[in-house]
Short mmCIF file of C-alpha atoms in Angstrom, two decimals:
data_model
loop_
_atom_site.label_atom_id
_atom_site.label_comp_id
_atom_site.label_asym_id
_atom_site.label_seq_id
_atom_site.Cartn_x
_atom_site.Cartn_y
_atom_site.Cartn_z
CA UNK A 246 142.47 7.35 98.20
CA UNK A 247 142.95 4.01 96.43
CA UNK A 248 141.13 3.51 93.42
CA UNK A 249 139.79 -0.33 93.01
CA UNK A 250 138.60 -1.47 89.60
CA UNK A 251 136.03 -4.34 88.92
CA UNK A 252 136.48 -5.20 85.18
CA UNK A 253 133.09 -6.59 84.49
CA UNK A 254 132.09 -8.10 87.51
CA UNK A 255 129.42 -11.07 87.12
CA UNK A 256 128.28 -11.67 90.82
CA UNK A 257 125.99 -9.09 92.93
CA UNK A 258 126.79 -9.83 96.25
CA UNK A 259 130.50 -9.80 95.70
CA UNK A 260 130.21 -6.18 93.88
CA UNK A 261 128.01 -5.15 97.05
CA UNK A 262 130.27 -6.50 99.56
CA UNK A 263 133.58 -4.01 97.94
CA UNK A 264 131.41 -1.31 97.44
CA UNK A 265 131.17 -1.62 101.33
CA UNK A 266 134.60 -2.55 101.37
CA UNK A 267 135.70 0.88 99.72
CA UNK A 268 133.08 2.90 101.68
CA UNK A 269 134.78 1.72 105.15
CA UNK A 270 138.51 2.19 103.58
CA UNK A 271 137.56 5.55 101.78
CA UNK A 272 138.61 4.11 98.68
CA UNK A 273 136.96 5.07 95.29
CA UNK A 274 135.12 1.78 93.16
CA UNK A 275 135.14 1.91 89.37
CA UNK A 276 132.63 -0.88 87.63
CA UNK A 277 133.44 -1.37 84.26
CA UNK A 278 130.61 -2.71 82.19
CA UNK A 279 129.29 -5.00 81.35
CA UNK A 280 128.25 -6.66 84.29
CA UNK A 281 126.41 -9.70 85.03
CA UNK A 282 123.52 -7.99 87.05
CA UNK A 283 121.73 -4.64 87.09
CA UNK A 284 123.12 -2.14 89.32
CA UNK A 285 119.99 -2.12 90.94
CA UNK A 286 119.86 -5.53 91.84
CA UNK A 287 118.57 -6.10 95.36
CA UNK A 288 121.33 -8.67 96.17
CA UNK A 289 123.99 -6.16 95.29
CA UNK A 290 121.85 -4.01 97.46
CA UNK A 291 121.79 -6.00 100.11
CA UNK A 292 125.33 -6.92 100.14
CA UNK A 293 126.26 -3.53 100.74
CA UNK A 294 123.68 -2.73 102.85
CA UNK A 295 123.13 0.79 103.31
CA UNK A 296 126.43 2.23 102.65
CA UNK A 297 125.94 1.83 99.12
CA UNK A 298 124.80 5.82 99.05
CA UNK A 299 128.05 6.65 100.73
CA UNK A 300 130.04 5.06 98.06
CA UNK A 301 132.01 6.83 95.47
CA UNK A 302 131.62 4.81 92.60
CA UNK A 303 132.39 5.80 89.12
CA UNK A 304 130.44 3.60 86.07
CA UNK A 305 132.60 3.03 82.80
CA UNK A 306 130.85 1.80 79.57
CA UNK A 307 133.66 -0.37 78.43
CA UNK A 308 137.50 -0.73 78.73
CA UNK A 309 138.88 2.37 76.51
CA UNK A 310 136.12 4.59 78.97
CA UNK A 311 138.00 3.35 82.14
CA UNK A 312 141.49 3.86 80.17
CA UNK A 313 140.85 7.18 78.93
CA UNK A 314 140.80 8.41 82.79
CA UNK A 315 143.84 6.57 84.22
CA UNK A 316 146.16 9.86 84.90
CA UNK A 317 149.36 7.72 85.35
CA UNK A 318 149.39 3.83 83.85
CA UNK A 319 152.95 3.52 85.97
CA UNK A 320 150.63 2.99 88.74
CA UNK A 321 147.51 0.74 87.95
CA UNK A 322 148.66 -2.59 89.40
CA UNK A 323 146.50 -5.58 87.83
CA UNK A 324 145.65 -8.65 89.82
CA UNK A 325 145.94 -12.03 88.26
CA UNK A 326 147.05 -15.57 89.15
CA UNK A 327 149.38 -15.89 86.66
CA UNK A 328 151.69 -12.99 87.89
CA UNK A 329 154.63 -13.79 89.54
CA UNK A 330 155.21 -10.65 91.41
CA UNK A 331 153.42 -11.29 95.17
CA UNK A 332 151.59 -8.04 96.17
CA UNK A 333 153.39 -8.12 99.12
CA UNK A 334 157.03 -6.88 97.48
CA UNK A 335 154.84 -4.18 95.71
CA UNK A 336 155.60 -0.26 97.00
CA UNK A 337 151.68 1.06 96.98
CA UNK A 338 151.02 4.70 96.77
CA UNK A 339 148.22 7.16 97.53
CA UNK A 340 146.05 6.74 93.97
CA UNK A 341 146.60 3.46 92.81
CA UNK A 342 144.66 1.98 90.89
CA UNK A 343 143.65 -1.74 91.60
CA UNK A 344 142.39 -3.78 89.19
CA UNK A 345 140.08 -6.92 89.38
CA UNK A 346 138.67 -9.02 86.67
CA UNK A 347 135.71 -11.06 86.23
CA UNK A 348 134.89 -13.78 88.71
CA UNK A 349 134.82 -16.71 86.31
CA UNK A 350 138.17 -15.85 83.86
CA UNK A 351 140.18 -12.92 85.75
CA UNK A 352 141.52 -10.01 83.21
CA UNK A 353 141.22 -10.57 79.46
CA UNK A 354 144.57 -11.07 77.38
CA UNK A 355 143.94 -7.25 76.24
CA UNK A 356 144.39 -6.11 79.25
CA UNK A 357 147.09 -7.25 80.69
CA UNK A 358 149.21 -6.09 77.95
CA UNK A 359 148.10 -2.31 78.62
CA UNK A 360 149.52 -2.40 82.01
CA UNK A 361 152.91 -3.42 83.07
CA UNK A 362 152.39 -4.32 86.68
CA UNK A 363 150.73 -7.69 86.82
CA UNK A 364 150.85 -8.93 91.02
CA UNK A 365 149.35 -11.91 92.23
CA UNK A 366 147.97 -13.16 95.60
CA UNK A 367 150.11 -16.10 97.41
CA UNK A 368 147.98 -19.30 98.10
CA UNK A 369 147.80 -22.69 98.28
CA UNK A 370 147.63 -25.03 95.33
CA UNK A 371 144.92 -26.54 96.39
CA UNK A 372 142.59 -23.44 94.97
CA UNK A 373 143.12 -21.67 91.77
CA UNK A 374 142.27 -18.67 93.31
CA UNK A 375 140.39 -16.19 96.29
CA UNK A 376 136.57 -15.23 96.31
CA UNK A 377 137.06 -11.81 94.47
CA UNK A 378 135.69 -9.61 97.67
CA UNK A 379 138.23 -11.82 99.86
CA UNK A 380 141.30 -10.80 97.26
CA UNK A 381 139.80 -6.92 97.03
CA UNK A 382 140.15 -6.92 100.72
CA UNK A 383 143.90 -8.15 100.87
CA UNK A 384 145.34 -6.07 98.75
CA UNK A 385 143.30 -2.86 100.29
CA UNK A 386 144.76 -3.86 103.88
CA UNK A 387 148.59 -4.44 102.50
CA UNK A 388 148.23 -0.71 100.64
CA UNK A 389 146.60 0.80 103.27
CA UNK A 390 149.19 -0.46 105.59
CA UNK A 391 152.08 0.20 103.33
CA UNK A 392 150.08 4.09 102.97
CA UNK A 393 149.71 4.70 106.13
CA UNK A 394 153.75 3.73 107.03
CA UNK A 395 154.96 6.51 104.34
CA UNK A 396 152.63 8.88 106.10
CA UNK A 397 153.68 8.48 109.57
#
């Protein structure tokens, strides 16, 4: 089971869309707070339809929460534009843990310099970056695939 980490996220529908996103990939979702909406929120609802109650999804009250349960830091793999290592020459592994930031800034400063594996998504210049459900969903099918190789 992957394990995909929304630090903060600020928009509803894109939380609801990788909460379905992890139900269909059996993948675990960790929200770390604050976010931008109440969990409740009938968009966020709505985005994930009704798998939402299939979803296992663990709430952290801040940062040093979500730290505290990380079991190995070797392998929580942080997303970010400015990382020059593509996610494609990355070797995933059952239990990673994925980790998204907010929709308008990415990953604070702070963060990044817990973690040592910083990978980023190839793309044109002509965007600064993915819709955060569109980039949650990339790097879920390349460690999937990449899972599902060492297993067979």
């Amino acid at each position: 089971m992957l394990n995909i980490v929304l630090i903060e996220p600020e928009i509803p529908n894109n939380t609801g869309n990788i909460g379905r996103l992890c139900v269909g990939t059996e993948s675990k979702l960790h929200l770390v707070h604050p976010f931008g909406f109440v969990i409740n929120d009938k968009n966020l609802k709505r985005s994930g339809l009704d798998y939402w109650v299939h979803l296992d999804v663990t709430e952290y009250e801040n940062i040093e929460e979500w730290m505290k349960n990380i079991p190995d830091p070797s392998r929580v793999f942080l997303m970010s534009s400015h990382a020059e290592k593509s996610y494609f020459e990355n070797n995933f592994q059952d239990g990673d843990w994925l980790v998204f930031g907010k929709e308008s800034v990415g990953l604070s400063k702070e963060i990044l310099e817990h973690f040592e594996n910083h990978l980023t998504i190839p793309m044109s210049k002509l965007i600064r970056s993915f819709n955060i459900a569109n980039s949650v969903a990339f790097v879920i099918g390349e460690a999937k695939r990449q899972i599902n190789l060492q297993v067979n």
